Coordinates of C-alpha atoms and ligand atoms in Angstrom, one line a residue:
X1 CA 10.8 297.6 -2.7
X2 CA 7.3 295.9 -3.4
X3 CA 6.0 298.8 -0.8
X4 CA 7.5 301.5 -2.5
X5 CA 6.3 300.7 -5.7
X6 CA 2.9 300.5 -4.3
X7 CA 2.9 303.2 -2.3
X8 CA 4.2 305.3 -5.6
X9 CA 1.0 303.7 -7.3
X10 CA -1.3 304.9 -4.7
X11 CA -0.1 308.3 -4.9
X12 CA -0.3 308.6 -8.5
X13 CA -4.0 306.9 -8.1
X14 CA -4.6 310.0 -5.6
X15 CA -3.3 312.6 -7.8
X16 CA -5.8 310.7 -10.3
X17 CA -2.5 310.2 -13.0
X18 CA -3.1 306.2 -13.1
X19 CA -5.7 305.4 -15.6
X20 CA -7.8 302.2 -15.2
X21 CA -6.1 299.3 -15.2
X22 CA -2.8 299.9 -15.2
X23 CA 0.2 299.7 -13.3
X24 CA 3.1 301.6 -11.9
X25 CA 6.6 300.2 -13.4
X26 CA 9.6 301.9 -11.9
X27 CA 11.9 299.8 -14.7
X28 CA 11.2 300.5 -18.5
X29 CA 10.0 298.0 -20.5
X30 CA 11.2 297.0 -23.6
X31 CA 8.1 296.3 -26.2
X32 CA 8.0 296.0 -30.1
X33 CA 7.7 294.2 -33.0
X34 CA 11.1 292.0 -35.1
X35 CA 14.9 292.9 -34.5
X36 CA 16.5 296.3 -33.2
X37 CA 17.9 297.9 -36.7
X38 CA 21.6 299.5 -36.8
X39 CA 22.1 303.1 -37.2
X40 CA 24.8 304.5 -39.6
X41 CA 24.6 308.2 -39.2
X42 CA 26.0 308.2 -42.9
X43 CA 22.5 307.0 -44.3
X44 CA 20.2 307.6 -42.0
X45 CA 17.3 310.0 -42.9
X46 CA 14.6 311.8 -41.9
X47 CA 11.7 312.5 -44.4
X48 CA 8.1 314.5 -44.6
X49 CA 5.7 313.8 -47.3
X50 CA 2.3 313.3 -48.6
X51 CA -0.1 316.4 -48.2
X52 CA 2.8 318.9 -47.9
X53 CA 3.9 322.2 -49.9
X54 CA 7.1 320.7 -50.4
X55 CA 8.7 317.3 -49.5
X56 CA 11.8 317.4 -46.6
X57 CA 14.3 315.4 -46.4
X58 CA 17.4 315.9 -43.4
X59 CA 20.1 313.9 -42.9
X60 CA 21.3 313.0 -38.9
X61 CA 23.5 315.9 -39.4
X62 CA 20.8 318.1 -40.1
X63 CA 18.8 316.5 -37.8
X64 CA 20.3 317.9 -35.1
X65 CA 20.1 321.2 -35.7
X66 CA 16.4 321.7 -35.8
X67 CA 14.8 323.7 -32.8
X68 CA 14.7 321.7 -30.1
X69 CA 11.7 320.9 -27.4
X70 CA 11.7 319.6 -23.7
X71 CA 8.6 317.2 -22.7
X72 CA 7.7 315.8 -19.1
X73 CA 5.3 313.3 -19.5
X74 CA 3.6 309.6 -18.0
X75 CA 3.6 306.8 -20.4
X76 CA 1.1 304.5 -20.7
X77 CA 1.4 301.2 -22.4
X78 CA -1.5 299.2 -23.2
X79 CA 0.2 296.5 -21.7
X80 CA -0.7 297.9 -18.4
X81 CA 2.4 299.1 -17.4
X82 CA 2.5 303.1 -16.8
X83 CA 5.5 304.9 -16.3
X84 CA 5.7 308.6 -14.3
X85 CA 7.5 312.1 -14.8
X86 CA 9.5 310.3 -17.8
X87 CA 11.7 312.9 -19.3
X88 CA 12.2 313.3 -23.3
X89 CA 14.2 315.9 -25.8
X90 CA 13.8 316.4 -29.4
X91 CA 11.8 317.8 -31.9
X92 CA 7.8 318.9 -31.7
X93 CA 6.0 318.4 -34.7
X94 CA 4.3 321.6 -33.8
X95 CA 7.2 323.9 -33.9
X96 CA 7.9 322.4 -37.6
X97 CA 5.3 324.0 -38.5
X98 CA 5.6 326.8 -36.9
X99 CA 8.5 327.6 -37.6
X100 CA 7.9 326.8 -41.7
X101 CA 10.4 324.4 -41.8
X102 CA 7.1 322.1 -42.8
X103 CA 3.8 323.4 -44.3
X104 CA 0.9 321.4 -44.8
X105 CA -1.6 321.3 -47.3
X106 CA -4.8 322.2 -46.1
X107 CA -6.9 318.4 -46.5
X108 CA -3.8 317.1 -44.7
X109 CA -5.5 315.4 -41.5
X110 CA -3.8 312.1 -40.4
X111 CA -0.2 311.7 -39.7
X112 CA 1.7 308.1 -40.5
X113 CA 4.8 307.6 -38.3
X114 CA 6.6 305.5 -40.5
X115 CA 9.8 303.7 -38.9
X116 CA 12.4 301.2 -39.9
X117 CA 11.1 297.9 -41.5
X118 CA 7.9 299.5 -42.1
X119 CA 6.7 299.6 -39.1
X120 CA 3.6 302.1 -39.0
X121 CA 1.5 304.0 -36.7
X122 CA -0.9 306.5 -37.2
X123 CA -2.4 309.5 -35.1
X124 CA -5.3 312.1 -36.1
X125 CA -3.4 315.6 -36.9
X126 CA -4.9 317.5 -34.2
X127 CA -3.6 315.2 -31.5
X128 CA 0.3 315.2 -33.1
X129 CA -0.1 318.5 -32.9
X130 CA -0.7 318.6 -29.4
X131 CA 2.2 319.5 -26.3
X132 CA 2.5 315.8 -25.7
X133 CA 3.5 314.3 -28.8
X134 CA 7.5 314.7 -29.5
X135 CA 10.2 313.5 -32.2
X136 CA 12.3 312.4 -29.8
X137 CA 16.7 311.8 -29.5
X138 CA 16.8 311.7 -26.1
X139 CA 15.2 310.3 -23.0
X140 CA 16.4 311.6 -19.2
X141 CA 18.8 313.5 -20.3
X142 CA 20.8 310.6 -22.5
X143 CA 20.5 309.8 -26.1
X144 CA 17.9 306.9 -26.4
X145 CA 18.8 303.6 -26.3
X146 CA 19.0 301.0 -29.0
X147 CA 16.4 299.2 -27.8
X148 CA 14.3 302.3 -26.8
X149 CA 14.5 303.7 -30.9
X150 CA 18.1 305.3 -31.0
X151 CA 18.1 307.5 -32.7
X152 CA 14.4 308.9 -32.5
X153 CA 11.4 308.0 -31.9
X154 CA 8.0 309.3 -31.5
X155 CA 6.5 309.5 -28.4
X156 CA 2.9 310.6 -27.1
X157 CA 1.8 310.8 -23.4
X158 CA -0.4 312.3 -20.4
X159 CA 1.0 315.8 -19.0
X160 CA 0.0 316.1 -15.7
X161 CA -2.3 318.7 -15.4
X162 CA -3.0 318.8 -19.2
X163 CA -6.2 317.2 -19.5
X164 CA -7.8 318.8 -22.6
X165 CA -5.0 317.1 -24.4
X166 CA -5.9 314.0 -26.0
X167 CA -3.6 310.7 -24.6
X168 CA -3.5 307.5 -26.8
X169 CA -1.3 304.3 -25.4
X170 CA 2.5 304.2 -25.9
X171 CA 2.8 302.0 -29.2
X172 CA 1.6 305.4 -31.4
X173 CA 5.1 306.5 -30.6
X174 CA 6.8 304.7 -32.8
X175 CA 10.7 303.8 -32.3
X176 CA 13.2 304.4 -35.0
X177 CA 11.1 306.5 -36.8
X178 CA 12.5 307.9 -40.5
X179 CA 9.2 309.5 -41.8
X180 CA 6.4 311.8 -41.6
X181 CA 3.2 311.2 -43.9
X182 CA 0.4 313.2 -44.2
X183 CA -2.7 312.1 -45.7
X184 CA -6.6 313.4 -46.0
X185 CA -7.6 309.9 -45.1
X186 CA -6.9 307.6 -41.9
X187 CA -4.6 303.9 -42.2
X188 CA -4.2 302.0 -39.8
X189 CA -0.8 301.3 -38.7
X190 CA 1.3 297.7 -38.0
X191 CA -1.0 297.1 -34.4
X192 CA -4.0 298.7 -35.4
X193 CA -4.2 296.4 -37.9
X194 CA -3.3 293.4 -35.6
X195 CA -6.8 294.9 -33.4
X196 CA -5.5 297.3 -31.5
X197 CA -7.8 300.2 -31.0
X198 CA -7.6 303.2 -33.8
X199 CA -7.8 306.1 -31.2
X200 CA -6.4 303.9 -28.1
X201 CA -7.6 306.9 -25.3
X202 CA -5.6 305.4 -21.9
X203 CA -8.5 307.3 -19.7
X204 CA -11.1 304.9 -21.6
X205 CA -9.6 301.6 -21.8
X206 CA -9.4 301.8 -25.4
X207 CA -7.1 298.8 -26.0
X208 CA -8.4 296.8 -28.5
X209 CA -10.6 297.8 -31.4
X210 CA -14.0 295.1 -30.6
Ligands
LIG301 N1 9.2 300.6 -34.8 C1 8.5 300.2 -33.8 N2 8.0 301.0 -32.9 C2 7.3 300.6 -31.8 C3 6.8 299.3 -31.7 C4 7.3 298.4 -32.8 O1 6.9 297.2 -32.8 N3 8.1 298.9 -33.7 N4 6.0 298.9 -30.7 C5 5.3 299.9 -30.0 C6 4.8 299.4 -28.7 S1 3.6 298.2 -28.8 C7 5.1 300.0 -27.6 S2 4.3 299.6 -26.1 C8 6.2 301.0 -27.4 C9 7.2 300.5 -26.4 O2 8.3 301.4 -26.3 P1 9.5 301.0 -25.4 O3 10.1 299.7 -25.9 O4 10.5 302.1 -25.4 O5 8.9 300.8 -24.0 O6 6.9 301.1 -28.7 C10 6.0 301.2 -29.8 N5 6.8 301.6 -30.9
LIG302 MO1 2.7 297.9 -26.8

């Protein structure tokens, strides 16, 4: 068992998919901040604001109907666990605006992932616009988990093969997400305030901010 994970490790080392200092995990850890909140599709919402033409908000109901978006991807948690070829459904922040169902105002430059209990993170515009970064529901092929964000969560990662695109650590995916804001100027969210790193880039150890 021991070999196999390491021999897994070595091979994503080769294929140079393991950034510096971190680990293979073939379980999935379960990381966050305060108590796992309780969903009630009756109230639940999703909403966009800030630096928008108009604000959005869709219930679970409609939700689910918005165009949906398949994403393989490695995580990478800043706890030093990495996980491979994770597989996640749901909806890309890019095809909102594409599509027009979200337009932006044009000093719009940060997103704010804001989740239940007010749990923040926040990512530079051009990155949450990127192929890696999904509005998640589901995760290999089953609705998340409770304790993984049911019922969706943001979630940013490597693509092999994709490396022009920008990869922060796992935590800027935040779990039971309820809100988009956009904003002309950068705040940093629950653990970049606690000292973890603004940017966070997994390829250069960004992990804590001094
Ligand atoms: N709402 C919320 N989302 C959160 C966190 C949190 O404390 N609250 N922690 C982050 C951190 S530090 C990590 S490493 C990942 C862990 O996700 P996982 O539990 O699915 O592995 O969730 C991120 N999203
Ligand atoms: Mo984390």
């Amino acid at each position: 068992m021991f070999k196999r994970r390491k021999d897994a490790e070595e091979a994503m080392k080769k294929a140079g998919r393991l950034p510096p200092g971190q680990a293979l995990t073939e379980k999935f850890p379960v990381l966050h901040y305060g108590p796992i909140p309780e969903f009630n599709a009756a109230t639940w919402d999703f909403r966009v604001w800030g630096l928008v033409e108009e604000e959005r908000r869709w219930t679970w109901d409609e939700f689910q109907q918005l165009p949906r978006t398949r994403v393989v991807m490695d995580i990478h948690c800043v706890t030093r666990w990495s996980k491979f070829d994770t597989v996640w459904e749901g909806v890309s922040l890019r095809t909102l605006f594409e599509s027009g169902l979200v337009r932006l105002q044009p000093e719009a430059r940060y997103l704010i992932e804001h989740a239940e209990y007010g749990y923040t993170t926040n990512l530079p515009l051009e990155v949450a616009l990127q192929d890696n970064f999904l509005l998640a529901t589901h995760y290999n092929g089953e609705p998340l988990t409770p304790e993984h964000g049911y019922p969706l969560r943001a979630v940013i990662g490597h693509i092999p093969g994709r490396d022009d695109l920008q990869t922060p650590y796992f935590w800027k995916g935040a779990k039971w997400l309820r809100g988009l804001e956009f904003t002309r100027e950068d705040r940093p969210g629950f653990w970049e305030q606690a000292g973890y790193h603004n940017r966070a880039d997994i390829w250069k150890e960004e992990r804590l901010w001094r």
